[in-house]
CSV table of C-alpha atoms and ligand atoms in Angstrom, one decimal:
chain,number,residue,atom,x,y,z
Y,1,MET,CA,-1.7,5.0,-30.8
Y,2,SER,CA,-2.8,2.2,-33.0
Y,3,GLU,CA,-6.1,0.4,-33.1
Y,4,GLY,CA,-3.8,-2.7,-33.4
Y,5,LEU,CA,-2.3,-2.1,-30.0
Y,6,GLU,CA,-5.7,-1.7,-28.3
Y,7,ALA,CA,-7.0,-4.9,-29.8
Y,8,ALA,CA,-3.8,-6.8,-28.9
Y,9,ILE,CA,-4.0,-5.7,-25.3
Y,10,VAL,CA,-7.7,-6.7,-25.0
Y,11,GLU,CA,-6.9,-10.0,-26.6
Y,12,ALA,CA,-4.0,-10.7,-24.3
Y,13,VAL,CA,-6.0,-10.0,-21.2
Y,14,GLY,CA,-8.7,-12.2,-22.5
Y,15,ARG,CA,-6.2,-15.1,-22.9
Y,16,VAL,CA,-5.0,-14.7,-19.3
Y,17,VAL,CA,-8.4,-14.2,-17.7
Y,18,GLY,CA,-10.0,-17.0,-19.8
Y,19,ALA,CA,-13.4,-18.1,-18.9
Y,20,ALA,CA,-13.7,-16.1,-15.7
Y,21,ARG,CA,-17.0,-14.2,-15.4
Y,22,ARG,CA,-17.4,-10.7,-16.9
Y,23,PRO,CA,-17.1,-8.0,-15.8
Y,24,THR,CA,-13.8,-9.1,-14.3
Y,25,ALA,CA,-13.0,-6.9,-11.3
Y,26,LEU,CA,-9.6,-5.5,-10.6
Y,27,HIS,CA,-9.2,-7.4,-7.3
Y,28,GLU,CA,-11.9,-9.4,-5.6
Y,29,PRO,CA,-11.7,-11.0,-2.1
Y,30,SER,CA,-11.8,-14.8,-2.0
Y,31,MET,CA,-14.1,-16.0,0.8
Y,32,GLY,CA,-15.9,-19.1,1.8
Y,33,GLU,CA,-17.1,-21.4,4.5
Y,34,ALA,CA,-14.1,-20.8,6.7
Y,35,GLU,CA,-14.7,-17.0,6.8
Y,36,ARG,CA,-18.4,-17.5,7.4
Y,37,ASN,CA,-17.7,-19.8,10.3
Y,38,ALA,CA,-15.1,-17.6,11.8
Y,39,VAL,CA,-17.4,-14.6,11.9
Y,40,ALA,CA,-20.4,-16.7,13.1
Y,41,ASP,CA,-18.3,-18.1,15.9
Y,42,CYS,CA,-17.3,-14.6,16.9
Y,43,VAL,CA,-20.9,-13.5,17.0
Y,44,SER,CA,-21.9,-16.6,19.0
Y,45,SER,CA,-19.0,-16.0,21.5
Y,46,GLY,CA,-20.3,-12.5,22.2
Y,47,TRP,CA,-16.7,-11.2,21.8
Y,48,VAL,CA,-17.3,-8.9,18.8
Y,49,SER,CA,-15.3,-5.8,19.9
Y,50,TYR,CA,-11.6,-5.8,20.5
Y,51,GLY,CA,-11.8,-7.5,23.8
Y,52,GLY,CA,-12.1,-11.0,22.2
Y,53,PRO,CA,-9.2,-13.5,21.7
Y,54,GLN,CA,-9.4,-13.1,17.9
Y,55,VAL,CA,-7.6,-9.7,17.9
Y,56,GLY,CA,-4.5,-11.0,19.8
Y,57,ALA,CA,-4.5,-14.2,17.7
Y,58,PHE,CA,-4.6,-12.1,14.5
Y,59,GLU,CA,-1.8,-9.9,15.7
Y,60,ARG,CA,0.4,-12.9,16.5
Y,61,ARG,CA,-0.2,-14.4,13.1
Y,62,LEU,CA,0.8,-11.1,11.5
Y,63,ALA,CA,4.0,-10.9,13.5
Y,64,GLU,CA,4.9,-14.5,12.7
Y,65,LEU,CA,4.3,-13.9,9.0
Y,66,THR,CA,6.2,-10.7,8.7
Y,67,GLY,CA,9.0,-11.4,11.2
Y,68,ALA,CA,7.8,-8.5,13.4
Y,69,THR,CA,8.5,-8.6,17.1
Y,70,ASP,CA,4.9,-7.5,17.6
Y,71,ALA,CA,1.9,-6.2,15.5
Y,72,VAL,CA,-1.1,-4.2,16.4
Y,73,ALA,CA,-4.4,-4.5,14.5
Y,74,LEU,CA,-6.2,-1.3,13.6
Y,75,VAL,CA,-9.4,-0.1,11.9
Y,76,SER,CA,-7.7,0.8,8.6
Y,77,GLY,CA,-4.5,1.3,6.9
Y,78,THR,CA,-4.9,5.0,6.9
Y,79,ALA,CA,-5.5,5.0,10.7
Y,80,ALA,CA,-2.3,2.8,11.1
Y,81,LEU,CA,-0.3,5.3,9.0
Y,82,HIS,CA,-1.6,8.2,11.0
Y,83,LEU,CA,-0.7,6.5,14.2
Y,84,ALA,CA,2.7,5.6,12.9
Y,85,LEU,CA,3.4,9.2,12.1
Y,86,ALA,CA,2.2,10.4,15.5
Y,87,LEU,CA,4.4,7.7,17.2
Y,88,LEU,CA,7.5,8.9,15.3
Y,89,GLY,CA,6.9,12.4,16.6
Y,90,VAL,CA,5.4,14.0,13.5
Y,91,ARG,CA,3.8,17.2,14.8
Y,92,ALA,CA,1.5,19.9,13.5
Y,93,GLY,CA,3.3,21.9,10.8
Y,94,ASP,CA,5.9,19.3,10.0
Y,95,GLU,CA,6.5,17.9,6.5
Y,96,VAL,CA,6.3,14.3,5.6
Y,97,LEU,CA,8.2,13.1,2.5
Y,98,MET,CA,6.3,10.6,0.3
Y,99,PRO,CA,5.7,9.7,-3.4
Y,100,SER,CA,2.9,11.6,-5.2
Y,101,LEU,CA,2.1,8.3,-7.0
Y,102,THR,CA,0.3,6.6,-4.2
Y,103,PHE,CA,-3.2,6.0,-2.9
Y,104,VAL,CA,-4.7,9.1,-1.2
Y,105,GLY,CA,-4.6,7.4,2.2
Y,106,THR,CA,-0.9,8.0,2.4
Y,107,ALA,CA,-1.2,11.8,2.0
Y,108,ASN,CA,-4.4,11.9,4.1
Y,109,ALA,CA,-2.5,10.2,7.0
Y,110,ALA,CA,0.0,13.1,7.1
Y,111,ALA,CA,-2.8,15.6,6.9
Y,112,HIS,CA,-4.6,13.9,9.8
Y,113,ALA,CA,-1.4,14.4,11.8
Y,114,ALA,CA,-1.7,18.2,10.9
Y,115,ALA,CA,1.4,17.8,8.9
Y,116,VAL,CA,2.0,18.6,5.2
Y,117,PRO,CA,2.9,16.0,2.6
Y,118,HIS,CA,6.0,16.8,0.6
Y,119,PHE,CA,6.0,14.9,-2.7
Y,120,VAL,CA,9.1,13.3,-4.2
Y,121,ASP,CA,9.3,11.6,-7.6
Y,122,SER,CA,8.9,8.0,-8.6
Y,123,ALA,CA,10.4,6.0,-11.5
Y,124,PRO,CA,7.8,4.5,-13.9
Y,125,ASP,CA,9.4,1.1,-13.9
Y,126,ARG,CA,9.9,1.2,-10.1
Y,127,PRO,CA,7.1,3.2,-8.6
Y,128,GLY,CA,7.5,3.6,-4.8
Y,129,LEU,CA,10.0,6.4,-4.5
Y,130,CYS,CA,13.1,7.2,-6.5
Y,131,PRO,CA,16.3,7.3,-4.3
Y,132,ASP,CA,18.0,9.7,-6.7
Y,133,ALA,CA,15.1,12.1,-6.7
Y,134,LEU,CA,15.0,11.9,-2.9
Y,135,ALA,CA,18.7,12.6,-2.5
Y,136,ARG,CA,18.5,15.5,-5.0
Y,137,ARG,CA,15.5,17.0,-3.4
Y,138,LEU,CA,17.0,16.9,0.1
Y,139,ALA,CA,20.3,18.3,-1.2
Y,140,GLU,CA,18.4,21.2,-2.8
Y,141,ILE,CA,16.0,22.2,0.0
Y,142,ALA,CA,17.0,20.7,3.3
Y,143,ALA,CA,19.4,21.8,6.0
Y,144,PRO,CA,20.2,20.2,9.4
Y,145,GLY,CA,18.1,21.7,12.2
Y,146,PRO,CA,18.0,21.3,16.0
Y,147,ASP,CA,15.3,18.6,15.8
Y,148,GLY,CA,15.9,17.0,12.4
Y,149,PRO,CA,16.3,18.5,8.9
Y,150,VAL,CA,14.4,21.7,7.9
Y,151,ASN,CA,13.0,22.6,4.6
Y,152,THR,CA,14.7,25.9,4.0
Y,153,GLU,CA,12.1,27.0,1.5
Y,154,THR,CA,9.1,26.6,3.9
Y,155,GLY,CA,10.9,26.7,7.3
Y,156,ARG,CA,9.1,23.5,8.3
Y,157,ARG,CA,10.8,20.5,9.9
Y,158,ILE,CA,11.0,17.3,7.7
Y,159,ALA,CA,9.8,14.8,10.3
Y,160,ALA,CA,9.4,11.5,8.4
Y,161,LEU,CA,9.7,9.7,5.1
Y,162,VAL,CA,6.9,7.3,3.9
Y,163,VAL,CA,8.0,4.8,1.3
Y,164,VAL,CA,5.2,3.0,-0.6
Y,165,HIS,CA,5.5,-0.5,-2.0
Y,166,VAL,CA,3.3,0.3,-5.0
Y,167,PHE,CA,1.2,-2.6,-6.4
Y,168,GLY,CA,3.0,-5.0,-4.1
Y,169,HIS,CA,6.4,-4.4,-5.8
Y,170,PRO,CA,9.0,-3.6,-3.1
Y,171,ALA,CA,10.5,-0.2,-3.3
Y,172,ASP,CA,14.3,0.3,-3.6
Y,173,MET,CA,14.8,0.3,0.2
Y,174,ALA,CA,18.6,0.1,0.6
Y,175,PRO,CA,19.5,3.5,-0.9
Y,176,LEU,CA,16.3,5.1,0.5
Y,177,LEU,CA,17.2,4.0,4.0
Y,178,ARG,CA,20.8,5.2,3.6
Y,179,ILE,CA,19.6,8.6,2.5
Y,180,ALA,CA,17.1,8.9,5.3
Y,181,GLU,CA,19.6,7.8,7.8
Y,182,ALA,CA,22.2,10.3,6.6
Y,183,TRP,CA,19.6,13.1,7.1
Y,184,GLY,CA,18.2,11.6,10.4
Y,185,ILE,CA,14.7,11.1,9.0
Y,186,PRO,CA,12.7,8.2,10.4
Y,187,VAL,CA,11.2,5.9,7.8
Y,188,VAL,CA,7.6,4.5,7.7
Y,189,GLU,CA,6.8,1.8,5.1
Y,190,ASP,CA,3.4,1.9,3.5
Y,191,ALA,CA,3.1,-1.8,2.9
Y,192,ALA,CA,-0.6,-1.6,2.5
Y,193,GLU,CA,-0.4,-3.4,-0.9
Y,194,SER,CA,2.6,-5.7,-0.2
Y,195,LEU,CA,1.6,-8.4,2.3
Y,196,GLY,CA,3.8,-11.3,1.4
Y,197,SER,CA,6.3,-9.2,-0.6
Y,198,ARG,CA,9.9,-9.4,0.5
Y,199,ILE,CA,13.3,-7.9,-0.2
Y,200,GLY,CA,16.1,-10.4,0.1
Y,201,GLY,CA,13.8,-12.5,2.4
Y,202,ILE,CA,12.8,-9.6,4.7
Y,203,HIS,CA,9.1,-8.8,4.7
Y,204,THR,CA,8.2,-5.4,3.4
Y,205,GLY,CA,7.3,-3.1,6.3
Y,206,MET,CA,10.2,-4.5,8.4
Y,207,LEU,CA,13.1,-2.5,6.9
Y,208,GLY,CA,12.2,1.0,8.2
Y,209,CYS,CA,11.3,2.0,11.8
Y,210,ILE,CA,7.7,0.9,11.4
Y,211,GLY,CA,5.5,-0.7,8.7
Y,212,MET,CA,1.8,-0.4,7.9
Y,213,LEU,CA,-0.5,-3.0,6.4
Y,214,SER,CA,-4.0,-2.7,5.0
Y,215,PHE,CA,-6.8,-5.2,5.0
Y,216,ASN,CA,-9.3,-3.2,3.0
Y,217,GLY,CA,-11.7,-5.2,0.8
Y,218,ASN,CA,-9.5,-5.0,-2.3
Y,219,LYS,CA,-6.2,-6.1,-0.7
Y,220,ILE,CA,-4.7,-9.6,-0.8
Y,221,VAL,CA,-6.0,-10.4,2.7
Y,222,THR,CA,-9.2,-8.5,3.9
Y,223,THR,CA,-10.8,-8.0,7.3
Y,224,GLY,CA,-13.6,-6.0,5.6
Y,225,GLY,CA,-11.8,-2.9,6.6
Y,226,GLY,CA,-8.6,-2.9,8.7
Y,227,GLY,CA,-4.9,-2.3,9.0
Y,228,ALA,CA,-2.0,-3.0,11.2
Y,229,LEU,CA,1.4,-1.7,12.3
Y,230,ILE,CA,4.4,-4.0,12.4
Y,231,SER,CA,7.9,-3.4,13.8
Y,232,ALA,CA,11.0,-5.0,15.3
Y,233,ASP,CA,10.7,-2.3,18.0
Y,234,ALA,CA,8.2,-3.9,20.5
Y,235,SER,CA,8.0,-0.7,22.5
Y,236,LEU,CA,6.8,1.3,19.5
Y,237,ILE,CA,4.0,-1.3,18.9
Y,238,ALA,CA,3.1,-1.3,22.6
Y,239,ARG,CA,2.7,2.5,22.4
Y,240,ALA,CA,0.6,2.2,19.3
Y,241,ARG,CA,-1.6,-0.4,21.0
Y,242,HIS,CA,-2.1,2.0,24.0
Y,243,LEU,CA,-2.8,5.0,21.8
Y,244,SER,CA,-5.2,3.0,19.6
Y,245,THR,CA,-7.4,2.2,22.6
Y,246,THR,CA,-7.9,5.7,23.9
Y,247,ALA,CA,-4.7,5.5,26.0
Y,248,LYS,CA,-6.8,3.8,28.8
Y,249,ARG,CA,-4.6,2.5,31.6
Y,250,PRO,CA,-5.2,-1.1,32.4
Y,251,HIS,CA,-7.5,-1.5,35.4
Y,252,ALA,CA,-10.4,-3.7,36.4
Y,253,TRP,CA,-12.9,-0.9,36.6
Y,254,ALA,CA,-11.3,2.5,36.5
Y,255,TYR,CA,-11.5,4.7,33.4
Y,256,GLU,CA,-8.3,6.6,33.3
Y,257,HIS,CA,-6.6,7.8,30.2
Y,258,ASP,CA,-3.1,9.3,30.1
Y,259,ALA,CA,-2.9,10.9,26.6
Y,260,VAL,CA,-5.1,12.4,23.9
Y,261,ALA,CA,-5.5,9.2,21.9
Y,262,TYR,CA,-7.6,7.3,19.3
Y,263,ASN,CA,-10.3,4.7,18.9
Y,264,TYR,CA,-8.4,2.8,16.2
Y,265,ARG,CA,-8.4,-0.8,17.5
Y,266,LEU,CA,-9.7,-3.5,15.0
Y,267,PRO,CA,-12.8,-5.2,16.3
Y,268,ALA,CA,-12.8,-9.0,16.9
Y,269,LEU,CA,-15.4,-9.5,14.2
Y,270,ASN,CA,-12.9,-8.2,11.6
Y,271,ALA,CA,-10.0,-10.0,13.2
Y,272,ALA,CA,-11.9,-13.3,13.0
Y,273,LEU,CA,-12.4,-12.8,9.3
Y,274,GLY,CA,-8.7,-11.9,8.9
Y,275,LEU,CA,-7.6,-15.1,10.6
Y,276,ALA,CA,-9.6,-17.2,8.2
Y,277,GLN,CA,-8.2,-15.1,5.3
Y,278,LEU,CA,-4.6,-15.6,6.5
Y,279,ASP,CA,-5.1,-19.3,6.0
Y,280,ARG,CA,-5.5,-18.6,2.3
Y,281,LEU,CA,-2.5,-16.3,1.9
Y,282,ASP,CA,0.1,-18.9,0.7
Y,283,ASP,CA,-2.3,-20.2,-1.9
Y,284,ALA,CA,-3.2,-16.6,-2.9
Y,285,LEU,CA,0.5,-15.7,-3.3
Y,286,ALA,CA,1.2,-18.8,-5.4
Y,287,ALA,CA,-1.9,-18.1,-7.6
Y,288,LYS,CA,-0.9,-14.5,-8.1
Y,289,ARG,CA,2.6,-15.4,-9.2
Y,290,HIS,CA,1.1,-17.9,-11.6
Y,291,LEU,CA,-1.2,-15.1,-12.9
Y,292,ALA,CA,1.7,-12.7,-13.2
Y,293,ALA,CA,3.8,-15.2,-15.1
Y,294,HIS,CA,0.9,-15.6,-17.6
Y,295,TYR,CA,0.5,-11.9,-18.1
Y,296,ARG,CA,4.3,-11.6,-18.6
Y,297,GLU,CA,4.2,-14.3,-21.2
Y,298,VAL,CA,1.3,-12.8,-23.3
Y,299,PHE,CA,2.6,-9.2,-23.1
Y,300,ALA,CA,6.2,-10.3,-24.1
Y,301,GLU,CA,4.8,-10.7,-27.6
Y,302,ILE,CA,3.2,-7.3,-27.9
Y,303,GLU,CA,5.1,-4.3,-29.3
Y,304,GLY,CA,4.4,-1.0,-27.6
Y,305,VAL,CA,3.7,-2.2,-24.1
Y,306,ARG,CA,5.5,-4.1,-21.4
Y,307,PHE,CA,4.6,-6.0,-18.3
Y,308,LEU,CA,5.8,-4.4,-15.0
Y,309,GLU,CA,8.1,-7.0,-13.3
Y,310,GLU,CA,9.1,-7.4,-9.7
Y,311,PRO,CA,12.4,-5.7,-9.1
Y,312,SER,CA,15.4,-8.0,-9.0
Y,313,GLY,CA,16.3,-9.1,-5.5
Y,314,THR,CA,12.7,-8.9,-4.4
Y,315,THR,CA,9.7,-11.2,-4.3
Y,316,SER,CA,6.5,-9.3,-5.1
Y,317,ASN,CA,3.0,-10.4,-4.2
Y,318,TYR,CA,1.9,-9.0,-7.5
Y,319,TRP,CA,-1.1,-7.4,-5.8
Y,320,LEU,CA,-2.0,-5.5,-8.9
Y,321,ASN,CA,-0.5,-6.5,-12.2
Y,322,ALA,CA,0.5,-3.6,-14.4
Y,323,ILE,CA,1.6,-2.9,-17.9
Y,324,LEU,CA,3.5,0.2,-19.1
Y,325,LEU,CA,2.9,1.8,-22.5
Y,326,ASP,CA,6.2,2.6,-24.2
Y,327,ARG,CA,5.3,6.3,-24.1
Y,328,PRO,CA,3.1,8.4,-21.8
Y,329,ASP,CA,-0.1,9.2,-23.6
Y,330,THR,CA,-3.2,9.6,-21.5
Y,331,THR,CA,-5.5,9.7,-24.6
Y,332,ALA,CA,-4.1,6.4,-25.8
Y,333,ARG,CA,-4.3,5.0,-22.3
Y,334,ASP,CA,-7.9,6.0,-21.9
Y,335,GLN,CA,-8.8,4.5,-25.3
Y,336,ILE,CA,-7.2,1.2,-24.2
Y,337,LEU,CA,-9.1,1.4,-20.9
Y,338,SER,CA,-12.4,2.0,-22.6
Y,339,ARG,CA,-11.8,-1.0,-24.9
Y,340,LEU,CA,-10.9,-3.2,-21.9
Y,341,HIS,CA,-14.0,-2.0,-20.0
Y,342,ALA,CA,-16.2,-2.7,-23.1
Y,343,ALA,CA,-14.8,-6.2,-23.1
Y,344,GLY,CA,-15.6,-6.6,-19.4
Y,345,PHE,CA,-12.1,-6.2,-18.0
Y,346,LEU,CA,-12.2,-3.5,-15.2
Y,347,ALA,CA,-8.7,-2.2,-15.7
Y,348,ARG,CA,-7.7,1.2,-14.4
Y,349,PRO,CA,-4.9,3.8,-14.7
Y,350,ALA,CA,-2.6,4.5,-11.8
Y,351,TRP,CA,-4.1,6.9,-9.3
Y,352,LEU,CA,-4.2,10.6,-10.2
Y,353,PRO,CA,-1.0,11.8,-8.6
Y,354,MET,CA,-1.5,13.5,-5.2
Y,355,HIS,CA,-0.2,16.9,-6.4
Y,356,HIS,CA,-3.1,17.0,-8.9
Y,357,LEU,CA,-5.7,16.7,-6.1
Y,358,PRO,CA,-7.3,20.0,-4.9
Y,359,MET,CA,-6.3,19.5,-1.3
Y,360,TYR,CA,-2.6,18.7,-2.1
Y,361,ARG,CA,-2.1,21.0,-5.1
Y,362,ASP,CA,-0.1,23.5,-3.0
Y,363,ALA,CA,1.9,21.0,-1.0
Y,364,PRO,CA,5.6,21.3,-1.4
Y,365,ARG,CA,7.1,19.1,-4.0
Y,366,GLY,CA,10.2,18.4,-6.0
Y,367,PRO,CA,10.2,17.9,-9.8
Y,368,LEU,CA,7.9,15.0,-10.6
Y,369,PRO,CA,8.6,14.0,-14.3
Y,370,GLY,CA,8.7,10.3,-13.4
Y,371,THR,CA,5.4,10.5,-11.7
Y,372,GLU,CA,3.8,12.3,-14.6
Y,373,GLU,CA,5.3,9.8,-17.0
Y,374,ALA,CA,4.1,6.8,-14.9
Y,375,HIS,CA,0.6,8.2,-14.8
Y,376,GLY,CA,0.5,8.4,-18.6
Y,377,ARG,CA,1.9,4.9,-19.1
Y,378,LEU,CA,0.5,2.7,-16.4
Y,379,ILE,CA,-2.5,0.4,-16.7
Y,380,ASN,CA,-3.5,-2.0,-13.9
Y,381,LEU,CA,-5.1,-5.3,-14.9
Y,382,PRO,CA,-7.5,-7.7,-13.2
Y,383,SER,CA,-5.5,-9.5,-10.6
Y,384,SER,CA,-7.7,-11.6,-8.3
Y,385,PRO,CA,-6.0,-14.8,-7.3
Y,386,PHE,CA,-8.9,-17.0,-8.6
Y,387,LEU,CA,-8.1,-15.7,-12.1
Y,388,ALA,CA,-5.0,-18.0,-12.1
Y,389,GLY,CA,-5.7,-21.2,-13.9
Y,390,ASN,CA,-8.4,-20.0,-16.1
Y,391,PRO,CA,-7.1,-21.2,-19.4
Y,392,ALA,CA,-8.4,-19.5,-22.5
W,1,PLP,C1,-5.1,0.7,0.7
W,1,PLP,C2,-4.0,1.7,0.8
W,1,PLP,C3,-3.8,2.5,2.0
W,1,PLP,C4,-4.9,2.8,3.0
W,1,PLP,O1,-5.4,1.7,3.5
W,1,PLP,P1,-7.0,1.7,4.0
W,1,PLP,O2,-7.0,0.4,4.8
W,1,PLP,O3,-7.8,1.7,2.8
W,1,PLP,O4,-7.1,2.9,4.9
W,1,PLP,C5,-2.7,3.3,2.1
W,1,PLP,N1,-1.7,3.3,1.1
W,1,PLP,C6,-1.8,2.5,0.0
W,1,PLP,C7,-0.7,2.6,-0.9
W,1,PLP,C8,-2.9,1.7,-0.2
W,1,PLP,O5,-3.0,1.0,-1.3
């Protein structure tokens, strides 16, 4: 890989990021007076745990924004995903289909449910999950069973499919949903990165049975740490709310619980911060589209690399901008990354695929050539909304 390409990439990022301070983080939260006041008011009110009005208000705003019938706010995206799997009936020893190219929280959630992740391939130019790879994998290893399809190689039930909207770019949901439906596999959408991203006008997370959002500090809206479940199925969310609050039956004083459950409810302090953050979402989405357009423009001129575009028919929140090298080459990628870091741009590669991690190395998986390729080609670039409008 040429010295020329490295220099061109550093120069291009510099043109987009302009005068913003160095080092320039990958994604920083934007917070101000409104967030400070919201949290201070919450402290003054004494309602800091989930009993306060902030949690319900935050949940209603999320439902409005996503078109969900209801939403439940939880302590993290990982907790939300764990709860979603439990709600859909994932049991100990089941398998959960998912991409290997994802944040570790996706796989951990399956492990928390005592299930086993089963990795399926992704396409480099449309990370998320490849419908053809899913169809091929199921045709190869699955057979209908009494209670959903069974992996004939492991004897385990295939209990759910988790689709991830990687970097905010919507996955190819229509064919994925068709395949899942044909096999009778319930679909969870990991929309942790895709708040504001839509497919033909429908918010990501609202196409499968249930969708998960994350409000971790690096996401487009943060509650410090937090997550949520959204769905058109109000009874599923009601059940999630019950299980997230120790399955305590509503009563003025009695402590009675009717299931083994979780302490996963988002505290009001975090919800208050989230409410203030949601007021910024439209501006953040506009800024991020502006930033993405600028990256697209500067990288259009560079040979050897291209900007990862939102898939046609979708609107991405461009949570993390990404470029793809023409060829997978982790040595060249790392040279580019070290040049970017030396210049103060905290770029990073895609996650190390899950099947390379020690705890998931032996998990079942199909062939993963697209995942390996994506890992060798992808670089994420600084994407904070405030970077838009920093002319060079
Ligand atoms: C952030 C993230 C999660 C987990 O969310 P947390 O709130 O950090 O637990 C899960 N999946 C993906 C793809 C993510 O980016």
